[in-house]
């Protein structure tokens, strides 16, 4: 008996459903947090047969017969991974099957406790979406993207480099947002990946007057909890509610942000250098999931999963046109000033 | 003036390491006992580690990644807290042959009692990764995550992920089948198929050899016995460890939910070298998991540094490894042995006799 069901579609390339057979606290919470994260992808008219992967939330017992046991924690057989993991208070159990054969849908079973349910998107769902997008030739870049008049600028960076600040600054100046954390690239175009903004004390003033009183109150309550207990619960807010968004646009410029203690610097780099940077960035970004991927790759070195990073680089190479202008930018600590510079520079150079 | 502790290690005249510390480094000395030497030439130290609290000497221009990694040419500084440990690390001369490391770490002992006996656990791990990185990029050699034994200058490597009973098999091969030990967790491979021994924690290995049936049969009394013998210096090693040997066989050991052992030959060179690369990568990724740390410290530095300097030698480490391995593996016979989930002594005797058979037929 399926008691809960929600469907999501990422540009019709990756379609996934969340189901639950038993409604307990943790599965309701998990479903809620997933819904919050992928709100903008939600669709109602999807058939079960069309789905690319299914996330089944709730208690389950894995069938481990014939599995390789690596590091006493990962159970692996052809097309199948099971593992348990934890982070601070969060605990989860994951079973992923059918990911290596192209014809069938990926089945994921997930059991997480309440703190774990808040992290589901970061430790699992994002990575599976990225994986599916990649094997379909749509690599995802960790970065933010904005566009105007059908031309887009992508800011690729690590966390804390000011990519959200850049995106917000541009959005405050009549640009539309393509994504705050991820952007999909394909065939010289950037496709949107609209996940919610994470509000922090250092970026909230950029969009202060666009927030409702309730959100502000909510934010400061959580900030107080953070200051008192060190427990960091981020406030998320849907981008759609504050900025205009766009679906896709031609890639005009890619700016690769490097935070630096010195002054602002902008210089052109070649594509090869960018690809290497993005690859390192992406690996650093998916380090939580990397272990699972590498353990499987060790057992099956010729599987699709084992070729994932080589494939990712190839796809990037194909997706970014050779004519795209690529720059690296040294961003000083105050990212707002840098945003101003870049904005003026873009205005001047078209 | 606080007392200073220092040690030097000479790794087969390939690399030299010097460690200076304000706290005792007995555990580090135990780990690298085999390589200890009295003196090394000051101007020729490849890895120089200082363990004490320090103030970072940040260069005038540096990049800041993730709000914690400070990176500049040949330089990384970062501090972090995870699991039961907090540490800070500063690396100078990262792309040269002479790396200087400043390191300082603190543990909360209540959470992971293991660390009481291993106060330098993170340094040990870091040192291993630095050795792996240096021999890879500067010497064209590889530190493989694999056990190894030798007889008559023919080396058999036993590769496998954690929990695949590599150590137990090595123990049994050494004590019942007259093999020489090359290493029970890592091994140094050179381009010309030479395998250099890399034994770690020899006195503990020796104690296990004398007192334990498998690597998992630690009981409280055995542990106390180990402490006692370490204290008295009884279990000084009396093993015969050759300096190097010639690579001839690689055997992958994997644990599987099944009842009997199965053996198959692997012939695809690309498949094998990839498998070895992934084995090393996972090892670099998870090495300090015992302290509740999810990601190896050096691997994070490696990713962060290659993000800022994508053309640096450090970002080519795994590429080098895969290239080098495919050359190395010609004329090496490779097998994969699946062993049952529940380990018993029958397994080790079966594998031993298989290895004996290999040596007889193939050489």
XYZ file of C-alpha atoms in Angstrom:
713
model
C 0.000 0.000 0.000
C 1.519 3.315 -1.038
C 0.423 6.030 1.335
C 2.336 8.967 0.059
C 3.418 9.984 -3.341
C 5.046 13.001 -4.892
C 6.569 13.372 -8.329
C 9.320 15.668 -9.503
C 10.771 16.354 -12.891
C 14.052 18.101 -13.685
C 13.549 19.538 -17.188
C 11.960 16.254 -18.239
C 15.454 14.744 -18.253
C 15.298 13.222 -14.813
C 11.916 12.324 -13.393
C 11.635 10.919 -9.927
C 9.006 9.931 -7.440
C 8.999 9.800 -3.672
C 6.837 7.125 -2.121
C 6.272 5.795 1.341
C 4.421 2.697 2.411
C 4.291 3.418 6.074
C 3.757 6.843 7.524
C 5.856 7.358 10.618
C 7.439 10.550 11.933
C 10.762 10.141 10.208
C 9.327 9.314 6.789
C 6.922 12.248 6.938
C 9.808 14.481 7.924
C 12.023 13.092 5.151
C 9.313 13.625 2.566
C 8.776 17.159 3.819
C 12.423 18.112 3.560
C 12.693 16.616 0.091
C 9.607 18.553 -0.948
C 11.109 21.757 0.422
C 14.312 21.207 -1.518
C 12.769 20.241 -4.860
C 9.572 22.264 -4.657
C 10.271 23.889 -8.005
C 10.461 20.554 -9.803
C 7.171 19.251 -8.504
C 4.728 17.933 -11.118
C 1.450 16.125 -10.770
C 0.907 14.299 -14.024
C 3.599 11.636 -14.102
C 3.042 7.951 -14.713
C 4.956 5.388 -12.689
C 6.464 3.980 -15.891
C 8.010 7.331 -16.848
C 10.003 7.721 -13.661
C 13.798 7.458 -13.766
C 14.211 6.800 -10.119
C 12.044 6.044 -7.156
C 12.828 6.963 -3.605
C 11.087 4.674 -1.185
C 11.129 6.092 2.335
C 10.582 4.056 5.452
C 11.821 1.036 7.349
C 13.254 -1.757 5.263
C 15.280 -4.933 5.520
C 17.965 -5.348 2.866
C 18.557 -8.640 1.082
C 22.317 -9.045 1.172
C 22.787 -12.492 -0.353
C 25.775 -12.723 -2.677
C 27.070 -9.316 -1.675
C 30.703 -8.332 -1.430
C 31.432 -6.820 1.945
C 33.944 -3.989 1.792
C 35.289 -2.093 4.775
C 32.744 -3.972 6.916
C 30.151 -1.403 5.995
C 29.337 -1.420 2.315
C 27.446 -4.364 0.829
C 27.894 -4.483 -2.897
C 26.820 -6.750 -5.714
C 26.192 -6.115 -9.391
C 23.912 -3.069 -9.630
C 23.356 -2.951 -5.904
C 24.748 -0.989 -2.928
C 23.646 -1.051 0.678
C 25.245 0.944 3.482
C 24.591 2.606 6.792
C 26.105 5.938 7.643
C 25.879 8.682 10.214
C 26.882 12.264 10.782
C 26.697 13.693 14.285
C 23.099 12.902 15.368
C 21.918 11.975 11.905
C 21.739 8.317 10.949
C 20.605 6.723 7.736
C 20.424 3.431 5.871
C 20.453 3.425 2.103
C 19.912 0.781 -0.513
C 20.440 1.697 -4.145
C 19.727 -0.743 -6.933
C 19.388 -0.790 -10.724
C 21.666 2.190 -11.287
C 24.114 0.580 -13.639
C 21.764 -0.855 -16.244
C 20.334 1.806 -18.480
C 16.953 0.289 -19.192
C 15.437 0.127 -15.746
C 14.564 2.751 -13.159
C 16.803 3.270 -10.163
C 15.284 2.079 -6.919
C 16.425 3.746 -3.731
C 15.243 2.699 -0.314
C 16.007 5.028 2.501
C 15.550 4.907 6.221
C 16.678 7.954 8.166
C 16.104 9.252 11.660
C 14.689 12.740 12.183
C 18.020 14.654 12.120
C 18.995 12.487 9.164
C 15.843 13.432 7.304
C 16.998 17.049 7.147
C 20.151 16.064 5.285
C 18.629 13.665 2.752
C 19.034 15.943 -0.257
C 22.679 16.707 0.479
C 23.909 13.200 1.150
C 21.817 11.298 -1.328
C 19.177 12.779 -3.604
C 21.297 15.572 -5.129
C 23.963 13.063 -6.020
C 21.556 10.674 -7.670
C 19.998 13.482 -9.692
C 23.480 14.652 -10.712
C 24.402 11.095 -11.631
C 21.345 10.647 -13.820
C 21.764 14.036 -15.467
C 25.394 13.228 -16.188
C 24.776 9.849 -17.795
C 22.178 11.550 -19.986
C 24.797 14.063 -21.141
C 23.690 16.958 -18.938
C 26.518 17.633 -16.465
C 25.772 19.724 -13.400
C 28.128 22.483 -12.330
C 28.410 23.498 -8.705
C 27.778 27.212 -9.015
C 25.174 29.869 -9.491
C 23.771 31.187 -12.746
C 21.991 34.336 -13.870
C 20.700 35.485 -17.256
C 19.286 38.406 -19.187
C 18.159 38.648 -22.810
C 18.828 34.951 -23.336
C 22.495 35.234 -22.326
C 23.685 33.677 -19.131
C 26.623 34.036 -16.792
C 27.690 31.128 -14.628
C 29.642 31.667 -11.420
C 31.307 28.444 -10.474
C 32.865 28.249 -7.028
C 33.284 26.401 -3.789
C 31.113 27.209 -0.792
C 31.911 30.541 0.829
C 33.279 32.033 -2.390
C 30.407 34.435 -2.812
C 28.544 32.772 -5.651
C 25.170 33.379 -3.988
C 26.115 36.987 -3.292
C 26.988 37.435 -6.966
C 23.737 35.875 -8.083
C 21.728 38.029 -5.673
C 23.497 41.192 -6.777
C 22.781 40.475 -10.419
C 19.199 39.490 -9.645
C 18.730 42.793 -7.849
C 19.785 44.406 -11.119
C 17.195 42.922 -13.439
C 18.782 39.578 -14.069
C 16.862 36.329 -13.733
C 18.170 33.442 -11.687
C 19.030 30.053 -13.178
C 20.237 28.459 -9.996
C 21.869 29.293 -6.720
C 23.792 26.125 -6.006
C 23.694 24.094 -9.205
C 23.392 24.863 -12.888
C 22.956 22.241 -15.583
C 24.906 22.730 -18.796
C 24.190 21.132 -22.145
C 24.954 21.972 -25.752
C 26.178 25.497 -25.055
C 23.153 26.304 -22.899
C 22.632 26.639 -19.190
C 19.527 24.993 -17.748
C 18.061 26.053 -14.447
C 18.293 24.040 -11.247
C 16.223 25.992 -8.779
C 16.950 24.848 -5.262
C 16.067 27.140 -2.361
C 18.328 29.918 -1.122
C 19.999 29.185 2.157
C 19.748 32.252 4.342
C 22.769 33.119 6.449
C 23.471 36.126 8.603
C 26.055 37.307 6.078
C 23.762 37.239 3.057
C 20.330 38.035 4.462
C 20.714 41.830 4.094
C 20.968 41.476 0.278
C 17.332 40.474 0.073
C 16.125 41.975 3.324
C 13.237 43.987 1.938
C 11.925 41.049 -0.072
C 11.387 38.797 2.908
C 8.170 38.445 4.827
C 8.129 39.237 8.536
C 7.468 35.604 9.268
C 10.598 34.476 7.413
C 12.694 37.084 9.178
C 11.369 35.981 12.542
C 11.964 32.367 11.628
C 15.515 33.133 10.570
C 16.444 34.958 13.750
C 14.921 32.248 15.910
C 17.128 29.666 14.227
C 20.103 31.978 14.352
C 19.585 32.304 18.101
C 19.471 28.519 18.447
C 22.689 28.336 16.449
C 24.419 30.931 18.643
C 23.304 29.172 21.805
C 23.770 25.530 20.919
C 25.914 25.413 17.791
C 23.185 23.460 16.009
C 23.014 24.919 12.541
C 19.569 24.637 10.979
C 19.463 26.719 7.832
C 16.419 28.701 6.830
C 15.502 27.953 3.246
C 13.506 30.173 1.020
C 12.198 29.500 -2.458
C 14.017 31.603 -5.068
C 10.818 32.010 -7.063
C 9.255 33.989 -4.258
C 11.923 36.689 -4.286
C 13.521 36.860 -7.722
C 12.464 36.357 -11.316
C 13.710 33.007 -12.583
C 14.494 31.661 -16.041
C 14.389 28.216 -17.532
C 17.392 28.188 -19.815
C 19.733 30.499 -21.673
C 22.777 30.378 -23.907
C 26.040 30.316 -21.938
C 27.760 33.620 -22.539
C 30.394 33.755 -19.831
C 31.712 31.434 -17.177
C 33.388 33.065 -14.229
C 35.396 30.921 -11.961
C 35.585 32.465 -8.485
C 38.606 32.196 -6.228
C 38.332 34.037 -2.930
C 41.598 35.770 -2.194
C 42.925 38.063 0.514
C 44.200 40.567 -2.032
C 42.557 42.864 -4.493
C 40.080 42.059 -7.193
C 41.520 40.522 -10.348
C 39.880 39.240 -13.474
C 41.734 37.326 -16.149
C 40.865 35.096 -19.037
C 41.737 31.400 -18.810
C 41.433 28.548 -21.295
C 38.812 25.865 -21.301
C 41.205 23.124 -20.246
C 41.998 24.930 -17.012
C 38.328 25.518 -16.306
C 37.463 21.852 -16.806
C 40.135 20.790 -14.312
C 38.874 23.335 -11.804
C 35.274 22.262 -12.146
C 36.247 18.632 -11.770
C 38.146 19.284 -8.523
C 35.272 21.463 -7.338
C 32.707 18.788 -8.067
C 34.718 16.084 -6.320
C 35.223 18.257 -3.260
C 31.519 19.001 -3.307
C 30.365 15.398 -3.472
C 32.879 14.097 -0.975
C 30.096 12.643 1.194
C 28.886 10.446 -1.613
C 32.319 9.844 -3.107
C 33.080 7.009 -0.747
C 30.047 5.039 -1.826
C 30.961 5.591 -5.478
C 34.590 4.603 -4.991
C 33.746 1.458 -3.027
C 31.470 0.299 -5.828
C 34.084 1.262 -8.410
C 36.636 -0.824 -6.568
C 34.462 -3.919 -6.807
C 33.343 -3.215 -10.384
C 36.057 -1.090 -12.036
C 34.372 -1.187 -15.431
C 30.869 -0.161 -14.396
C 29.210 3.103 -15.441
C 29.704 4.395 -11.933
C 33.457 3.800 -12.126
C 33.668 5.860 -15.319
C 31.534 8.599 -13.796
C 34.241 11.276 -13.461
C 35.787 10.638 -16.867
C 32.295 10.823 -18.341
C 31.587 14.012 -16.412
C 34.659 15.688 -17.869
C 33.785 14.560 -21.407
C 30.241 15.855 -21.036
C 31.480 19.206 -19.767
C 33.867 19.471 -22.672
C 31.018 18.843 -25.099
C 28.505 21.054 -23.311
C 30.623 24.171 -23.038
C 31.201 25.695 -26.436
C 34.756 26.650 -27.387
C 33.655 30.213 -27.976
C 32.460 30.746 -24.424
C 34.395 33.439 -22.622
C 35.977 31.980 -19.498
C 37.532 34.035 -16.735
C 38.977 33.459 -13.341
C 38.235 36.061 -10.726
C 40.101 36.723 -7.508
C 37.342 37.751 -5.133
C 38.400 39.753 -2.066
C 36.684 39.048 1.242
C 33.998 41.588 0.563
C 32.129 39.824 -2.218
C 29.621 42.662 -2.658
C 32.256 45.021 -4.026
C 33.463 42.300 -6.331
C 29.877 41.779 -7.524
C 29.706 45.487 -8.295
C 32.940 45.361 -10.275
C 31.819 42.344 -12.224
C 28.420 43.816 -12.884
C 29.947 47.040 -14.241
C 32.438 45.038 -16.258
C 29.690 42.914 -17.792
C 27.709 46.055 -18.592
C 30.687 47.589 -20.351
C 31.738 44.508 -22.276
C 28.285 43.282 -23.190
C 62.009 24.877 28.103
C 59.875 21.915 27.166
C 61.578 18.702 26.285
C 61.798 17.917 22.597
C 61.324 14.585 20.960
C 62.663 13.849 17.539
C 63.102 10.926 15.192
C 64.445 10.298 11.725
C 63.275 7.738 9.235
C 65.016 6.671 6.088
C 62.749 4.870 3.663
C 65.002 2.618 1.583
C 67.254 5.578 0.695
C 64.383 6.914 -1.389
C 62.937 9.377 1.078
C 64.025 10.808 4.367
C 61.681 11.960 7.076
C 62.372 13.942 10.189
C 59.871 14.461 13.004
C 60.239 16.986 15.804
C 57.674 17.144 18.525
C 56.980 18.623 21.914
C 55.065 15.545 22.965
C 56.226 11.927 22.960
C 56.060 10.226 19.600
C 56.410 6.620 20.709
C 53.446 5.563 18.620
C 54.958 7.112 15.515
C 58.265 5.428 16.209
C 56.498 2.104 16.615
C 54.736 2.578 13.307
C 57.900 3.320 11.355
C 60.284 1.269 13.518
C 61.694 -0.474 10.487
C 62.838 2.778 8.888
C 64.314 4.445 11.945
C 67.797 5.802 11.646
C 70.108 7.795 13.899
C 70.938 10.668 11.714
C 70.054 12.205 8.395
C 71.708 15.006 6.565
C 69.906 18.230 7.404
C 69.911 19.632 3.912
C 68.328 16.545 2.457
C 65.151 16.006 4.420
C 62.203 15.252 2.170
C 59.495 15.525 4.783
C 60.096 17.575 7.875
C 57.239 17.443 10.392
C 57.036 19.705 13.425
C 54.381 18.723 15.918
C 53.653 21.626 18.218
C 51.312 24.539 18.469
C 52.187 27.146 15.885
C 51.125 30.408 14.325
C 50.648 30.135 10.574
C 53.000 32.185 8.434
C 50.508 33.204 5.808
C 52.055 34.595 2.645
C 51.088 38.057 1.485
C 48.719 36.776 -1.179
C 46.618 33.694 -0.699
C 43.315 32.165 -1.731
C 40.678 31.155 0.779
C 38.550 28.168 -0.015
C 35.426 27.066 1.812
C 36.296 29.649 4.474
C 38.997 27.367 5.798
C 41.721 26.398 3.340
C 44.320 29.137 2.831
C 46.170 28.286 -0.337
C 49.046 29.888 -2.136
C 51.845 28.684 -4.426
C 53.292 25.558 -2.795
C 51.502 26.389 0.421
C 48.412 25.236 2.357
C 47.188 26.158 5.779
C 43.931 24.959 7.236
C 42.305 24.076 10.500
C 39.281 21.948 11.112
C 37.315 19.981 13.658
C 35.611 16.691 12.976
C 34.701 13.603 14.951
C 36.769 13.630 18.116
C 39.676 15.596 16.717
C 40.558 19.162 15.967
C 43.716 19.961 14.090
C 45.601 22.553 12.152
C 48.084 21.917 9.464
C 50.490 24.020 7.479
C 52.390 22.688 4.468
C 55.335 24.438 2.813
C 57.007 23.461 -0.430
C 54.171 21.217 -1.501
C 55.367 20.778 -5.055
C 59.054 20.528 -4.255
C 61.012 17.566 -2.945
C 61.398 19.088 0.482
C 58.108 19.479 2.281
C 57.920 21.133 5.670
C 54.839 20.424 7.760
C 53.596 22.136 10.878
C 50.946 20.133 12.600
C 48.953 20.394 15.775
C 46.016 18.299 16.886
C 43.820 17.712 19.894
C 41.486 14.820 20.642
C 38.656 14.361 23.035
C 39.739 11.036 24.501
C 36.370 10.169 25.969
C 34.830 9.566 22.582
C 37.423 7.351 20.940
C 39.565 5.570 23.455
C 41.794 4.211 20.683
C 43.556 7.531 20.525
C 45.021 7.327 24.021
C 47.643 4.915 22.752
C 47.889 6.716 19.437
C 48.164 10.430 20.178
C 49.785 11.008 16.812
C 47.285 9.055 14.771
C 46.612 11.924 12.390
C 50.311 12.664 11.897
C 50.901 9.028 11.094
C 48.157 9.082 8.519
C 49.355 12.365 7.068
C 52.916 11.089 6.827
C 51.770 8.009 4.919
C 49.829 10.161 2.429
C 52.772 12.513 2.013
C 55.044 9.567 1.305
C 52.486 8.260 -1.178
C 52.326 11.655 -2.863
C 56.087 12.247 -2.974
C 57.107 8.849 -4.300
C 54.334 9.138 -6.881
C 55.126 12.571 -8.253
C 58.876 12.754 -7.703
C 60.177 9.189 -7.925
C 57.662 7.555 -10.245
C 56.960 4.930 -7.598
C 53.712 3.940 -5.951
C 52.638 3.247 -2.420
C 49.929 0.649 -2.906
C 47.340 -0.224 -0.308
C 48.132 -3.894 -0.246
C 49.860 -6.532 1.854
C 52.858 -8.363 0.466
C 54.947 -11.461 1.102
C 58.113 -12.744 -0.531
C 59.913 -16.018 -1.103
C 63.174 -16.320 -3.034
C 62.801 -12.773 -4.364
C 59.356 -13.422 -5.793
C 56.701 -11.126 -4.385
C 53.021 -11.895 -3.956
C 50.788 -8.927 -3.202
C 47.487 -9.323 -1.387
C 45.288 -6.351 -2.198
C 41.883 -5.720 -0.720
C 39.657 -3.282 1.082
C 39.495 -3.097 4.830
C 38.053 -6.149 6.552
C 39.169 -8.583 3.863
C 41.570 -10.320 6.252
C 44.728 -9.252 4.442
C 46.636 -9.027 7.707
C 45.492 -12.445 8.909
C 46.433 -14.053 5.621
C 49.821 -12.374 5.722
C 50.305 -13.588 9.287
C 49.471 -17.162 8.320
C 51.698 -17.089 5.240
C 54.577 -15.810 7.324
C 54.220 -18.188 10.265
C 53.122 -21.429 8.583
C 54.497 -21.201 5.038
C 57.894 -19.601 5.528
C 57.229 -16.494 3.527
C 59.054 -13.259 4.260
C 57.049 -10.225 5.220
C 57.076 -7.201 2.910
C 54.254 -5.272 4.479
C 50.807 -5.889 5.889
C 49.011 -2.736 4.795
C 51.162 -0.883 2.278
C 53.824 -1.726 -0.226
C 56.153 0.385 -2.365
C 56.213 -0.475 -6.058
C 58.797 0.892 -8.436
C 58.629 1.233 -12.197
C 60.883 -1.721 -12.874
C 58.627 -4.144 -10.968
C 60.652 -3.986 -7.832
C 58.604 -4.190 -4.665
C 60.148 -2.429 -1.695
C 59.099 -3.617 1.729
C 57.029 -1.215 3.792
C 56.312 -2.896 7.130
C 54.380 -0.818 9.648
C 53.944 -1.394 13.347
C 56.381 -4.291 13.387
C 56.326 -4.941 17.113
C 52.547 -5.186 17.136
C 52.645 -7.399 14.066
C 55.179 -9.606 15.797
C 52.982 -9.820 18.881
C 49.968 -10.709 16.755
C 52.038 -13.327 14.990
C 52.916 -14.966 18.288
C 49.634 -14.621 20.121
C 46.657 -14.126 17.837
C 44.814 -16.479 15.571
C 43.293 -13.781 13.340
C 43.462 -9.997 13.285
C 40.063 -9.915 14.972
C 40.725 -12.154 17.935
C 41.797 -9.371 20.260
C 40.570 -9.908 23.797
C 41.158 -7.733 26.813
C 43.884 -10.023 28.148
C 45.611 -10.039 24.741
C 45.495 -6.262 24.651
C 46.970 -6.036 28.146
C 49.592 -8.560 27.109
C 50.486 -6.348 24.169
C 50.851 -3.328 26.409
C 53.053 -5.297 28.759
C 55.304 -6.586 26.019
C 55.577 -3.154 24.400
C 56.547 -1.717 27.750
C 59.214 -4.364 28.292
C 60.328 -4.216 24.681
C 59.929 -7.978 24.500
C 58.388 -8.311 21.101
C 61.320 -6.869 19.218
C 60.963 -8.187 15.740
C 62.935 -11.182 14.683
C 61.360 -11.438 11.258
C 63.382 -11.625 8.118
C 62.335 -8.660 6.020
C 63.970 -8.293 2.627
C 64.642 -4.812 1.307
C 63.024 -5.540 -2.009
C 61.601 -8.301 -4.114
C 60.292 -8.798 -7.650
C 56.617 -8.381 -8.399
C 55.144 -11.554 -9.851
C 51.604 -12.061 -8.510
C 48.785 -9.849 -7.292
C 45.834 -11.401 -5.521
C 42.724 -9.412 -4.731
C 40.917 -10.625 -1.640
C 37.235 -9.772 -1.350
C 34.839 -10.851 1.331
C 31.539 -12.127 0.046
C 28.280 -13.466 1.440
C 28.854 -17.051 0.319
C 30.025 -20.361 1.761
C 33.140 -21.338 -0.117
C 36.105 -19.587 -1.623
C 36.135 -18.894 -5.351
C 39.161 -18.078 -7.443
C 39.243 -16.399 -10.823
C 42.019 -15.071 -12.966
C 41.922 -11.447 -14.057
C 43.470 -10.675 -17.420
C 42.197 -7.240 -18.398
C 45.057 -4.848 -17.598
C 42.881 -1.771 -17.569
C 40.416 -3.418 -15.220
C 43.174 -4.396 -12.817
C 44.933 -1.052 -12.764
C 41.632 0.752 -12.216
C 40.808 -1.582 -9.368
C 44.134 -0.826 -7.724
C 43.641 2.913 -8.224
C 40.184 2.825 -6.653
C 41.570 0.766 -3.808
C 44.129 3.481 -3.120
C 41.605 6.287 -3.511
C 39.171 4.800 -1.003
C 42.043 4.287 1.375
C 43.109 7.934 1.085
C 39.514 9.004 1.517
C 38.602 7.039 4.610
C 41.872 6.543 6.443
C 41.101 8.415 9.699
C 37.554 7.060 10.014
C 38.444 5.542 13.365
C 38.406 9.029 14.830
C 35.012 9.785 13.359
C 36.590 11.785 10.546
C 34.906 11.139 7.245
C 37.554 12.346 4.862
C 41.312 11.971 4.839
C 43.039 15.235 5.677
C 45.529 15.097 2.874
C 42.947 14.175 0.243
C 40.951 17.285 1.129
C 44.110 19.387 0.796
C 44.749 17.691 -2.515
C 41.296 18.550 -3.903
C 41.413 22.080 -2.543
C 44.879 22.721 -3.941
C 44.019 21.305 -7.349
C 40.929 23.497 -7.413
C 43.085 26.621 -7.107
C 45.991 25.266 -9.163
C 44.468 22.810 -11.607
C 47.710 22.299 -13.531
C 49.820 21.407 -10.493
C 51.593 18.091 -10.073
C 49.441 17.284 -7.052
C 46.296 17.077 -9.148
C 47.913 14.478 -11.391
C 48.585 11.944 -8.670
C 45.894 9.406 -9.505
C 46.436 9.873 -13.235
C 50.117 9.025 -12.729
C 49.153 5.997 -10.695
C 46.832 4.573 -13.336
C 49.385 5.175 -16.116
C 52.246 3.719 -14.129
C 50.285 0.666 -13.042
C 49.260 -0.385 -16.512
C 52.978 -0.503 -17.421
C 53.855 -2.261 -14.201
C 51.290 -5.010 -14.607
C 52.677 -6.598 -17.763
C 53.771 -10.174 -17.054
C 52.208 -10.070 -13.628
C 49.548 -12.687 -12.981
C 46.509 -11.391 -11.182
C 43.797 -13.352 -9.402
C 40.722 -12.503 -7.436
C 39.750 -14.665 -4.509
C 36.332 -14.315 -2.926
C 36.326 -15.503 0.669
C 33.255 -16.312 2.775
C 31.806 -13.683 5.051
C 32.472 -15.809 8.130
C 36.215 -16.283 8.370
C 37.685 -19.619 9.431
C 41.158 -21.084 9.458
C 40.302 -23.376 6.546
C 40.242 -20.370 4.267
C 43.764 -19.338 4.998
C 45.116 -22.840 4.439
C 43.283 -23.028 1.102
C 44.716 -19.700 -0.006
C 48.188 -20.625 1.186
C 48.139 -23.826 -0.808
C 46.887 -21.895 -3.834
C 49.830 -19.500 -3.534
C 52.238 -22.419 -3.128
C 50.759 -23.908 -6.273
C 51.188 -20.599 -8.128
C 54.839 -20.353 -7.164
C 55.461 -23.895 -8.274
C 53.681 -23.743 -11.615
C 54.414 -20.207 -12.772
C 58.035 -19.770 -11.764
